[in-house]
mmCIF file of N, CA and C in Angstrom:
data_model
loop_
_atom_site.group_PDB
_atom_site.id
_atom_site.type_symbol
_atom_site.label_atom_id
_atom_site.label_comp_id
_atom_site.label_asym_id
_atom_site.label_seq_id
_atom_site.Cartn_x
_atom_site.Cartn_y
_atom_site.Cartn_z
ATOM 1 N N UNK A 696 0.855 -1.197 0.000
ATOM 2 C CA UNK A 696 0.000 0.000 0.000
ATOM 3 C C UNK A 696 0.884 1.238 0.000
ATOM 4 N N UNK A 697 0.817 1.986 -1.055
ATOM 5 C CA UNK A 697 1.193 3.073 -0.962
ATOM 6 C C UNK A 697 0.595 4.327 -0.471
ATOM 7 N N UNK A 698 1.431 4.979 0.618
ATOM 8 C CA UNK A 698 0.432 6.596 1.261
ATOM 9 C C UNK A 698 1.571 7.765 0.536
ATOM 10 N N UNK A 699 0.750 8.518 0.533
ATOM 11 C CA UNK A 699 1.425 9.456 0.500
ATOM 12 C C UNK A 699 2.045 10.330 1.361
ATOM 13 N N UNK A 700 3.430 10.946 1.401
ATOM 14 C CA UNK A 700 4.339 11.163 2.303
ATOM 15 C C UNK A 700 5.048 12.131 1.878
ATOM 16 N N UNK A 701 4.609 13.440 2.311
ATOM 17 C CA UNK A 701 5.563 14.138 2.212
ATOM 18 C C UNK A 701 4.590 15.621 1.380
ATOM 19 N N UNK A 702 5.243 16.804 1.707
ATOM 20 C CA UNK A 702 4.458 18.338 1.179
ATOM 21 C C UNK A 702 5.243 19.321 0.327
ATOM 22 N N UNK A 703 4.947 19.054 -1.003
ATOM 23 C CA UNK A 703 5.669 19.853 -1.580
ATOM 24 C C UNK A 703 6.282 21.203 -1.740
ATOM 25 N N UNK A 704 6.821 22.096 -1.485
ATOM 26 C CA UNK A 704 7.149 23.688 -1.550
ATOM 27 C C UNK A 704 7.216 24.226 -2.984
ATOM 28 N N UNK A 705 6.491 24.946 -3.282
ATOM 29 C CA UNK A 705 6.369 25.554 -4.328
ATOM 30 C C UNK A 705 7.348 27.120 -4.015
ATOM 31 N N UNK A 706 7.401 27.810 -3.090
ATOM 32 C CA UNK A 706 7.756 28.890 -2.707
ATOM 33 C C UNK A 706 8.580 29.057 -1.525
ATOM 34 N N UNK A 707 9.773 29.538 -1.368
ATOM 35 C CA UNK A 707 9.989 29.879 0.017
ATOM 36 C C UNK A 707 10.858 31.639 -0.209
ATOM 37 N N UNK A 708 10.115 31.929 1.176
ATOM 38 C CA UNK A 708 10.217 33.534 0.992
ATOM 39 C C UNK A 708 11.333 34.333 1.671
ATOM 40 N N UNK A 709 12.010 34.937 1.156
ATOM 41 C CA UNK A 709 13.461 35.101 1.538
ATOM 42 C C UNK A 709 13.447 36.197 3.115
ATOM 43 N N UNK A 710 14.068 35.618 3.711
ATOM 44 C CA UNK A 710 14.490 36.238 5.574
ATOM 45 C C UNK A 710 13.281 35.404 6.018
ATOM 46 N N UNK A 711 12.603 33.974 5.754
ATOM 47 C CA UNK A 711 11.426 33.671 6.684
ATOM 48 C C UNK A 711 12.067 32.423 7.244
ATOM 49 N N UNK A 712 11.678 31.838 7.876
ATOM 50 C CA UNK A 712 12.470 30.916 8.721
ATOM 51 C C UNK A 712 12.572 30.147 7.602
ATOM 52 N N UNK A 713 12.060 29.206 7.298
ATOM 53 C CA UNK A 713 12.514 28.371 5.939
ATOM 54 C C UNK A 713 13.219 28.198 5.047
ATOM 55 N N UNK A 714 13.369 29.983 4.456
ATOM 56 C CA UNK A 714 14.849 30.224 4.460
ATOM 57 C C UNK A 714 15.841 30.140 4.855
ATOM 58 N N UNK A 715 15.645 30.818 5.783
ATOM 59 C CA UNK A 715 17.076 30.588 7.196
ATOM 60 C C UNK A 715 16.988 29.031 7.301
ATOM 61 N N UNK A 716 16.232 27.989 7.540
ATOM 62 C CA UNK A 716 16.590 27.274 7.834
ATOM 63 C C UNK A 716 17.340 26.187 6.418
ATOM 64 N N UNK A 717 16.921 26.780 5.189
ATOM 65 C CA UNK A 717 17.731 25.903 4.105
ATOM 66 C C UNK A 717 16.951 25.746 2.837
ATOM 67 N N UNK A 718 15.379 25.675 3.531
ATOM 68 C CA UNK A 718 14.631 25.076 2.342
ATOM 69 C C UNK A 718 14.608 25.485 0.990
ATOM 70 N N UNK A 719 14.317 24.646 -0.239
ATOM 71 C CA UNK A 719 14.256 25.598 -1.186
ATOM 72 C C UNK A 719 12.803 25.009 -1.981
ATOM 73 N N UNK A 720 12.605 25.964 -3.029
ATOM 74 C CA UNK A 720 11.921 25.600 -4.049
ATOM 75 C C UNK A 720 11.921 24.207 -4.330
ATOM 76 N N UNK A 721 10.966 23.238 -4.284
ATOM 77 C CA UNK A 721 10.587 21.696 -4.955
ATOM 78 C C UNK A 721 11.371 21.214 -3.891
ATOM 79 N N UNK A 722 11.660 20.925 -2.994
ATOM 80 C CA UNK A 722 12.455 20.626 -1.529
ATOM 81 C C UNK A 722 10.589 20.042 -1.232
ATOM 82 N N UNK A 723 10.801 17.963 -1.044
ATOM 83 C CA UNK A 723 9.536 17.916 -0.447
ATOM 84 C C UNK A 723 9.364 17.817 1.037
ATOM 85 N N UNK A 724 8.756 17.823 1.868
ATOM 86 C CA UNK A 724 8.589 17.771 3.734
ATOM 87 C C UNK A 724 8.048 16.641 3.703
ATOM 88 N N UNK A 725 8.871 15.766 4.037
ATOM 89 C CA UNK A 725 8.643 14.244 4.611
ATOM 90 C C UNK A 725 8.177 14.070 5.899
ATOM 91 N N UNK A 726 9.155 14.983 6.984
ATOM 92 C CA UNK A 726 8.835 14.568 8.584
ATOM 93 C C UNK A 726 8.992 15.909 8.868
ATOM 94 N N UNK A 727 7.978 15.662 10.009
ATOM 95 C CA UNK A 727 8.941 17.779 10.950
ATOM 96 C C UNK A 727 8.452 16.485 12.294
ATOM 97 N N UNK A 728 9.934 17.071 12.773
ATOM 98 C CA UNK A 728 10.009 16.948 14.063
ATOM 99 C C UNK A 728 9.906 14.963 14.255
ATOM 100 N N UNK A 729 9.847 14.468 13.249
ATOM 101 C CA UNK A 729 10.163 13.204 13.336
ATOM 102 C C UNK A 729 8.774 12.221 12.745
ATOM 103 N N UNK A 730 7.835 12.933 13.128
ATOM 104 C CA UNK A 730 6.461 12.647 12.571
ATOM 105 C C UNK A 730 6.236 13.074 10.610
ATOM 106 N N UNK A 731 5.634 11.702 10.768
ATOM 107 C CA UNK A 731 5.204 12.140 8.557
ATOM 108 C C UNK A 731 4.526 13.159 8.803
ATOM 109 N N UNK A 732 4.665 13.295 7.595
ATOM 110 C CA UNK A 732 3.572 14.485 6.774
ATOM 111 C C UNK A 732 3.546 13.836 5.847
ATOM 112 N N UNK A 733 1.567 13.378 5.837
ATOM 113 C CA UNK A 733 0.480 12.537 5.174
ATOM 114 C C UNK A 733 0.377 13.464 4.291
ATOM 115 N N UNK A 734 -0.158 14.864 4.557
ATOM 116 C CA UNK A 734 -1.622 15.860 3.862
ATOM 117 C C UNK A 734 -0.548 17.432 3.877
ATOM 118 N N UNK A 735 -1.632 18.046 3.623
ATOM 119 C CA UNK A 735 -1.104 19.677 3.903
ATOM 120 C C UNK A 735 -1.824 19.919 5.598
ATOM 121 N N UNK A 736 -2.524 19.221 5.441
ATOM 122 C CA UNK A 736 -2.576 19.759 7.443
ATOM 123 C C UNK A 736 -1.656 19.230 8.572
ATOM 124 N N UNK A 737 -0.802 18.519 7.950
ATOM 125 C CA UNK A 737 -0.273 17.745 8.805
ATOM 126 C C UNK A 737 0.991 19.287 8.836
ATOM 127 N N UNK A 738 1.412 19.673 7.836
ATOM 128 C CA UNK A 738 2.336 21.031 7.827
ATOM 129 C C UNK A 738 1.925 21.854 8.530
ATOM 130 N N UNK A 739 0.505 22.306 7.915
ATOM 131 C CA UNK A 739 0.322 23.369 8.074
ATOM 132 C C UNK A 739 -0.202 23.552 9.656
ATOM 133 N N UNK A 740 -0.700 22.706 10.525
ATOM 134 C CA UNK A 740 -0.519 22.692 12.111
ATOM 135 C C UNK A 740 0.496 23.180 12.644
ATOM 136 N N UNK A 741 1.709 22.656 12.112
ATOM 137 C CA UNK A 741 3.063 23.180 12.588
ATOM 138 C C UNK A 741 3.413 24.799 12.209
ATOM 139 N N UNK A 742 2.914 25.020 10.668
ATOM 140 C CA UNK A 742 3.602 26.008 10.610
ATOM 141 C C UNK A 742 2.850 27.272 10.917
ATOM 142 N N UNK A 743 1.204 27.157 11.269
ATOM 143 C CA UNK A 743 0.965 27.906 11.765
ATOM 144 C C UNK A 743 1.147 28.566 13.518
ATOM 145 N N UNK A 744 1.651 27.651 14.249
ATOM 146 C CA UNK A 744 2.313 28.269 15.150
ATOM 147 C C UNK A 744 3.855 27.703 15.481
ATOM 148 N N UNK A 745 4.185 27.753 14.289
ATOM 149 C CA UNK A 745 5.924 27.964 14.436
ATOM 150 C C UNK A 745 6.250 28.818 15.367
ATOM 151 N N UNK A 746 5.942 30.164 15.382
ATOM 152 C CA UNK A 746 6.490 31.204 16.377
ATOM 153 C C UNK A 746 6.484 31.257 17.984
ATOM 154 N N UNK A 747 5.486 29.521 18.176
ATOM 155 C CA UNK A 747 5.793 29.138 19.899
ATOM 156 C C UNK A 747 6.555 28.371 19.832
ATOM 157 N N UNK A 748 7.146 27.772 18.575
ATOM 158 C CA UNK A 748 8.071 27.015 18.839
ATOM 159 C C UNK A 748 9.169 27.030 19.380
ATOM 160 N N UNK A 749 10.334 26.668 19.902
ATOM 161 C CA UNK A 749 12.112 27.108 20.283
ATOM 162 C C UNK A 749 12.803 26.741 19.186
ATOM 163 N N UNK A 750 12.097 24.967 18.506
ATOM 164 C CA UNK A 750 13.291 24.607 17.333
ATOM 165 C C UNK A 750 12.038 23.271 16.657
ATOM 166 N N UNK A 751 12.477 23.352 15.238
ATOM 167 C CA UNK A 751 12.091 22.505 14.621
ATOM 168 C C UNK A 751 12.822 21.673 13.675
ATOM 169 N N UNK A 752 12.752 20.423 13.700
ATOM 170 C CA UNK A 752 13.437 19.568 12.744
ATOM 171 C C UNK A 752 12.845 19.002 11.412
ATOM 172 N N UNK A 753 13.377 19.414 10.297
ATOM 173 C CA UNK A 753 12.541 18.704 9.050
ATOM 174 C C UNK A 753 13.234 17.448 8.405
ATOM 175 N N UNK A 754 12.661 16.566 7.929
ATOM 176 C CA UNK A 754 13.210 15.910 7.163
ATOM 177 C C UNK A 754 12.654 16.427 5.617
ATOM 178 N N UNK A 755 13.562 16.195 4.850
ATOM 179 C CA UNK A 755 12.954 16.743 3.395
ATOM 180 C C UNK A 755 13.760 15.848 2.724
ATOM 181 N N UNK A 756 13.334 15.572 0.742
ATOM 182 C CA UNK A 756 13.895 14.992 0.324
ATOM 183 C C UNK A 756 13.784 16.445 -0.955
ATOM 184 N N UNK A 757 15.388 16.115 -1.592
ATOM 185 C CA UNK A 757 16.289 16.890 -2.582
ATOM 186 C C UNK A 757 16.306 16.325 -3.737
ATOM 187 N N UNK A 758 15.809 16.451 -5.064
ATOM 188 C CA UNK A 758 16.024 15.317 -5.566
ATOM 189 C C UNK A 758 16.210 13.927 -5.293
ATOM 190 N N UNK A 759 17.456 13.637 -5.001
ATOM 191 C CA UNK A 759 17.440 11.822 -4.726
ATOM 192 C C UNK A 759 17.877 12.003 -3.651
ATOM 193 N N UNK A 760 18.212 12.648 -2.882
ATOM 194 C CA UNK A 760 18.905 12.739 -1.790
ATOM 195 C C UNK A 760 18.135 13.482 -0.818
ATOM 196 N N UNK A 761 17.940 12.573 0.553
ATOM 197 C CA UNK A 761 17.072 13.117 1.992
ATOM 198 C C UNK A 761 18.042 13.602 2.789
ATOM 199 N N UNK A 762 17.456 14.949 3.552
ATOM 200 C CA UNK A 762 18.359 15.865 4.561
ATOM 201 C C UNK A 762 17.514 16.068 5.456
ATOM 202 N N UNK A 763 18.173 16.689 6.976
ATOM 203 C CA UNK A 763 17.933 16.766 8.140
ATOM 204 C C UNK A 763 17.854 18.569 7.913
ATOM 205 N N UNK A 764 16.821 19.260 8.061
ATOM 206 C CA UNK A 764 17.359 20.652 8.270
ATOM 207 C C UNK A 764 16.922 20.678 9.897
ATOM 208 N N UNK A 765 17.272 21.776 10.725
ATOM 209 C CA UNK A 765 16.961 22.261 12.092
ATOM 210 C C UNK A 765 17.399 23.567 12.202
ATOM 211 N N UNK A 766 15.927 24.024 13.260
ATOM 212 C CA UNK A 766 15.964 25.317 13.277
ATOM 213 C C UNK A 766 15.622 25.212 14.856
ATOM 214 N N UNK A 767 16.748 26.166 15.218
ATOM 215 C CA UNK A 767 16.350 26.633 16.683
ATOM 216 C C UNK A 767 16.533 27.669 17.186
ATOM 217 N N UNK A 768 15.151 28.611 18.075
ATOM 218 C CA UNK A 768 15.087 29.565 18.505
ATOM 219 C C UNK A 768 15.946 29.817 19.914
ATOM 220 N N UNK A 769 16.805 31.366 19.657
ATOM 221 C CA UNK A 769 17.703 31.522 20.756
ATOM 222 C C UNK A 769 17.063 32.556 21.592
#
C-alpha cells in the first residue's frame, strides 16, 4: 500500500524561517520533528504556530537525496 508522504514547496520567501533554515523551491517535507507528513494539514498545524516554537526539525527529500534541516530559537 502506498500513502502518500511528504508536502511539496512551491515557494519559500526570503528572511522567513525556511529560508534561514535551508529550504528551497521543490524541496519535499517528509517529517517535521520526526512525525510524517500525510496531507497539507499535517504542515500546516506546525507552521501555523511555528512562532511558539524554540526549534524545529525537518526531514525533506532533494532530488534523490534526503536531509535533516533544524531550526532553533535563541
Amino acid at each position: 500500500e502506498n500513502k502518500l508522504i511528504g508536502f511539496g514547496i512551491t515557494d519559500v520567501k526570503k528572511g522567513s524561517v525556511f529560508d534561514k533554515m535551508g529550504l528551497r523551491k521543490r524541496d519535499i517535507i517528509e517529517k517535521i520533528d520526526g512525525k510524517p507528513v500525510t496531507n497539507e494539514g499535517d504542515a500546516f498545524r506546525y507552521f501555523n504556530k511555528i512562532n511558539e516554537l524554540s526549534a524545529l526539525a525537518l526531514t525533506i527529500k532533494r532530488g534523490s537525496e534526503r536531509k535533516e534541516l533544524h531550526y532553533e530559537i535563541y
